[in-house]
């Protein structure tokens, strides 16, 4: 992807605009991207249109691309937000799968790898630009940091939801003692950024209307409205994420109790599919 063709600029506005948007395109609507990025957008588009948006790999590959592009260059900092958004999209797709320990083994490895990459290249200052593997990233723009954390919460939210749907604890990084556990990763983020991110995802404001479906240099997008019960407003897990010193134990990660009615419905559904 380093050929002259890959470094040519192309207009990706049609792929990035919201459905039902204005069909009259102006210069302001143009979204010029490198051909390399356009290929990733095409892969995501094909997955959505031909495979019912059931593939994680197009999102993961695109996320890796933006992470690499933004990890060392502060002028490209917005790409770290887009990278985290795409990782969140990958976990959203994964949460739709029916979990099977054997079939989902590789997928679980990918989610663990994502957590490692997020810590090393997004939350921490990379060694290539003076980091020591322990120093938190200093952000050029505070809102980029807030947006990244909203999408990181979105990434975690889908994994929590997946476990809740399956009524099973199986996601490695959701273990309290894991190397890349929530407590360890969120402790890398300044308290005020974490608080602002949590406020944003539960803002009473309507979801901001944007021209595009992806983060661009001139337009941020935030994750809002978690779906998992363990990240519901006021939950002990969400409260733990906003404290100065984060302590997340098994109690904060415990599977929410289901009512007898919910369990009965779940059992009936399983009987119908057997």
Coordinates of C-alpha atoms in Angstrom, one line a residue:
X1 CA 0.0 0.0 0.0
X2 CA 3.0 2.3 -0.4
X3 CA 2.8 2.6 -4.2
X4 CA 2.1 5.9 -5.9
X5 CA -1.5 4.8 -6.5
X6 CA -2.0 4.2 -2.8
X7 CA -0.8 7.8 -2.0
X8 CA -3.2 9.5 -4.5
X9 CA -6.0 11.6 -3.1
X10 CA -9.6 10.6 -3.8
X11 CA -13.0 11.9 -2.7
X12 CA -14.7 9.5 -0.3
X13 CA -17.7 11.7 0.5
X14 CA -20.2 9.2 -0.9
X15 CA -18.9 6.5 1.5
X16 CA -18.8 8.7 4.5
X17 CA -22.1 10.6 4.2
X18 CA -25.1 9.6 6.3
X19 CA -27.9 7.7 4.6
X20 CA -30.7 10.1 3.6
X21 CA -28.3 13.0 3.5
X22 CA -28.5 15.9 1.0
X23 CA -27.9 14.5 -2.5
X24 CA -26.6 17.9 -3.6
X25 CA -22.8 17.8 -3.0
X26 CA -20.9 21.0 -2.4
X27 CA -17.1 21.6 -1.9
X28 CA -17.7 21.5 1.8
X29 CA -19.1 18.0 1.6
X30 CA -15.9 16.7 -0.1
X31 CA -13.9 14.2 2.0
X32 CA -10.5 13.8 0.4
X33 CA -8.6 10.7 1.7
X34 CA -5.6 8.7 0.5
X35 CA -6.3 5.8 -1.8
X36 CA -5.0 3.5 0.9
X37 CA -7.8 4.7 3.3
X38 CA -10.3 4.5 0.5
X39 CA -9.6 0.7 0.1
X40 CA -10.4 0.2 3.8
X41 CA -13.6 2.2 3.4
X42 CA -14.6 0.0 0.4
X43 CA -14.0 -3.1 2.5
X44 CA -16.3 -1.8 5.3
X45 CA -18.9 -0.8 2.7
X46 CA -18.9 -4.3 1.1
X47 CA -19.3 -5.9 4.5
X48 CA -22.2 -3.7 5.3
X49 CA -24.0 -4.1 2.0
X50 CA -23.2 -7.7 1.1
X51 CA -22.6 -9.4 4.5
X52 CA -25.1 -7.7 6.8
X53 CA -22.3 -5.9 8.6
X54 CA -21.2 -9.2 10.2
X55 CA -17.5 -9.0 9.7
X56 CA -15.0 -7.6 12.2
X57 CA -11.9 -7.7 10.0
X58 CA -12.7 -4.7 7.8
X59 CA -13.1 -2.6 10.9
X60 CA -9.9 -4.0 12.6
X61 CA -7.7 -3.4 9.5
X62 CA -9.0 0.2 9.1
X63 CA -8.5 0.8 12.8
X64 CA -4.9 -0.4 12.6
X65 CA -4.3 1.9 9.6
X66 CA -5.5 5.0 11.5
X67 CA -3.6 4.0 14.6
X68 CA -0.4 3.8 12.7
X69 CA -1.0 7.1 10.9
X70 CA -1.8 9.0 14.1
X71 CA 0.4 7.4 16.8
X72 CA 3.5 9.5 16.2
X73 CA 2.2 12.6 14.4
X74 CA 0.3 15.2 16.5
X75 CA -1.1 16.8 13.4
X76 CA -2.8 13.5 12.7
X77 CA -4.1 13.1 16.3
X78 CA -7.8 12.9 15.1
X79 CA -6.9 9.6 13.5
X80 CA -6.5 8.0 17.0
X81 CA -10.1 8.9 17.6
X82 CA -11.1 7.3 14.3
X83 CA -9.0 4.3 15.2
X84 CA -10.7 3.8 18.5
X85 CA -14.1 4.3 16.9
X86 CA -13.4 1.5 14.4
X87 CA -12.1 -0.8 17.2
X88 CA -15.5 -0.1 18.9
X89 CA -17.3 -1.0 15.7
X90 CA -15.4 -4.3 15.6
X91 CA -16.5 -5.2 19.1
X92 CA -20.0 -4.2 18.3
X93 CA -20.0 -6.7 15.4
X94 CA -18.4 -9.4 17.6
X95 CA -21.2 -9.0 20.2
X96 CA -23.7 -10.2 17.6
X97 CA -22.0 -13.6 17.3
X98 CA -23.2 -16.6 19.3
X99 CA -20.3 -17.4 21.5
X100 CA -18.5 -20.7 21.2
X101 CA -15.2 -21.3 23.0
X102 CA -13.6 -23.0 20.0
X103 CA -15.1 -20.9 17.1
X104 CA -14.4 -17.6 18.9
X105 CA -10.9 -18.3 20.1
X106 CA -9.3 -16.3 17.4
X107 CA -11.8 -13.4 17.8
X108 CA -11.0 -13.3 21.5
X109 CA -7.3 -13.0 20.7
X110 CA -8.0 -10.1 18.5
X111 CA -9.9 -8.2 21.2
X112 CA -7.0 -8.8 23.6
X113 CA -4.6 -7.6 21.0
X114 CA -6.7 -4.4 20.5
X115 CA -6.5 -3.7 24.2
X116 CA -2.8 -4.0 24.1
X117 CA -2.5 -1.7 21.1
X118 CA -4.8 0.9 22.6
X119 CA -2.6 1.0 25.7
X120 CA 0.7 1.1 23.9
X121 CA -0.1 3.4 20.9
X122 CA -3.0 5.5 22.0
X123 CA -3.2 5.9 25.8
X124 CA 0.6 5.9 26.3
X125 CA 3.3 7.9 24.5
X126 CA 5.0 5.6 22.0
X127 CA 8.7 4.9 22.4
X128 CA 9.4 6.2 18.9
X129 CA 8.6 9.7 20.0
X130 CA 10.2 9.7 23.4
X131 CA 7.9 7.6 25.5
X132 CA 9.1 5.0 27.9
X133 CA 6.2 2.7 27.8
X134 CA 4.8 4.1 31.0
X135 CA 4.2 7.8 30.3
X136 CA 0.7 8.8 29.4
X137 CA 0.1 10.5 26.0
X138 CA -0.1 14.3 26.1
X139 CA -2.9 15.4 23.8
X140 CA -2.7 18.4 21.5
X141 CA -6.4 18.8 21.7
X142 CA -8.3 17.9 24.9
X143 CA -11.5 17.0 23.0
X144 CA -9.6 14.4 21.0
X145 CA -8.7 12.7 24.3
X146 CA -12.3 12.8 25.5
X147 CA -13.6 11.4 22.2
X148 CA -11.1 8.6 22.3
X149 CA -12.2 7.6 25.8
X150 CA -15.9 7.6 24.8
X151 CA -15.1 5.2 22.0
X152 CA -12.9 3.1 24.3
X153 CA -16.0 2.9 26.6
X154 CA -17.9 1.9 23.5
X155 CA -15.4 -0.9 22.8
X156 CA -15.8 -2.2 26.3
X157 CA -19.6 -1.8 26.3
X158 CA -20.1 -4.2 23.4
X159 CA -17.8 -6.8 25.1
X160 CA -19.8 -6.5 28.3
X161 CA -23.0 -6.7 26.4
X162 CA -21.8 -9.8 24.6
X163 CA -21.2 -11.6 27.9
X164 CA -24.5 -10.5 29.2
X165 CA -26.4 -11.8 26.2
X166 CA -24.5 -15.2 26.5
X167 CA -24.8 -15.2 30.3
X168 CA -21.2 -16.2 30.5
X169 CA -17.9 -14.5 31.5
X170 CA -15.5 -15.3 28.7
X171 CA -13.8 -12.0 27.5
X172 CA -10.2 -12.1 28.8
X173 CA -9.7 -8.4 29.2
X174 CA -12.8 -8.1 31.4
X175 CA -11.1 -10.2 34.0
X176 CA -10.1 -8.0 37.0
X177 CA -6.6 -9.4 37.1
X178 CA -5.8 -9.4 33.4
X179 CA -2.7 -7.5 32.2
X180 CA -4.9 -5.2 30.1
X181 CA -7.9 -5.1 32.5
X182 CA -10.2 -2.1 32.6
X183 CA -8.8 -0.8 35.8
X184 CA -5.2 -0.8 34.5
X185 CA -6.1 0.8 31.1
X186 CA -8.4 3.5 32.5
X187 CA -5.8 4.4 35.1
X188 CA -3.6 5.6 32.2
X189 CA -6.1 8.3 31.5
X190 CA -6.3 11.6 33.5
X191 CA -9.3 11.8 35.9
X192 CA -10.8 14.9 34.3
X193 CA -10.8 13.3 30.8
X194 CA -12.5 10.2 32.2
X195 CA -15.1 12.2 33.9
X196 CA -15.8 14.3 30.8
X197 CA -16.1 11.1 28.7
X198 CA -18.6 9.6 31.0
X199 CA -20.6 12.8 31.1
X200 CA -20.5 12.9 27.3
X201 CA -21.9 9.3 26.8
X202 CA -24.8 10.0 29.1
X203 CA -25.4 13.6 28.0
X204 CA -29.1 14.6 27.9
X205 CA -28.4 16.3 24.6
X206 CA -29.5 14.6 21.4
X207 CA -26.8 12.7 19.5
X208 CA -25.0 15.4 17.6
X209 CA -25.9 15.4 13.9
X210 CA -22.8 15.1 11.7
X211 CA -22.2 15.3 8.0
X212 CA -20.2 12.1 8.0
X213 CA -20.1 8.6 9.5
X214 CA -16.4 8.7 10.4
X215 CA -14.1 11.0 12.4
X216 CA -12.4 13.5 10.1
X217 CA -9.9 16.3 10.7
X218 CA -12.7 18.9 11.0
X219 CA -15.4 16.8 12.6
X220 CA -15.4 14.7 15.8
X221 CA -17.9 11.9 16.6
X222 CA -18.5 10.6 20.1
X223 CA -19.8 7.3 21.4
X224 CA -23.0 7.7 23.3
X225 CA -25.6 5.6 25.2
X226 CA -24.0 2.3 26.3
X227 CA -26.2 -0.8 26.0
X228 CA -24.7 -3.1 28.6
X229 CA -26.3 -3.2 32.0
X230 CA -23.0 -3.1 33.8
X231 CA -22.3 0.4 32.2
X232 CA -25.8 1.7 32.9
X233 CA -26.0 5.2 34.3
X234 CA -25.0 5.1 38.0
X235 CA -23.7 1.6 37.9
X236 CA -20.9 0.7 40.3
X237 CA -18.6 0.0 37.3
X238 CA -19.2 3.4 35.7
X239 CA -18.7 5.1 39.1
X240 CA -15.4 3.3 39.5
X241 CA -14.1 4.6 36.1
X242 CA -14.4 8.2 37.3
X243 CA -12.6 7.9 40.6
X244 CA -9.1 9.4 41.0
X245 CA -7.7 5.9 41.9
X246 CA -9.5 3.2 39.9
X247 CA -10.2 0.0 41.6
X248 CA -12.2 -2.6 39.6
X249 CA -12.8 -5.9 41.3
X250 CA -14.9 -8.9 40.6
X251 CA -17.8 -7.1 42.3
X252 CA -17.9 -4.3 39.7
X253 CA -17.6 -6.8 36.8
X254 CA -20.2 -9.3 38.2
X255 CA -22.8 -10.4 35.7
X256 CA -26.1 -8.6 36.4
X257 CA -28.9 -10.7 37.8
X258 CA -31.8 -11.6 35.5
X259 CA -35.4 -11.7 36.7
X260 CA -37.2 -15.0 36.5
X261 CA -39.2 -13.7 33.6
X262 CA -36.1 -12.9 31.6
X263 CA -34.6 -16.3 32.4
X264 CA -37.7 -18.1 31.2
X265 CA -37.8 -16.1 28.0
X266 CA -34.1 -17.0 27.4
X267 CA -34.8 -20.7 28.0
X268 CA -37.7 -20.7 25.6
X269 CA -35.6 -19.0 22.9
X270 CA -32.9 -21.6 23.3
X271 CA -35.4 -24.5 23.1
X272 CA -36.8 -23.1 19.9
X273 CA -33.3 -23.0 18.3
X274 CA -32.2 -26.4 19.5

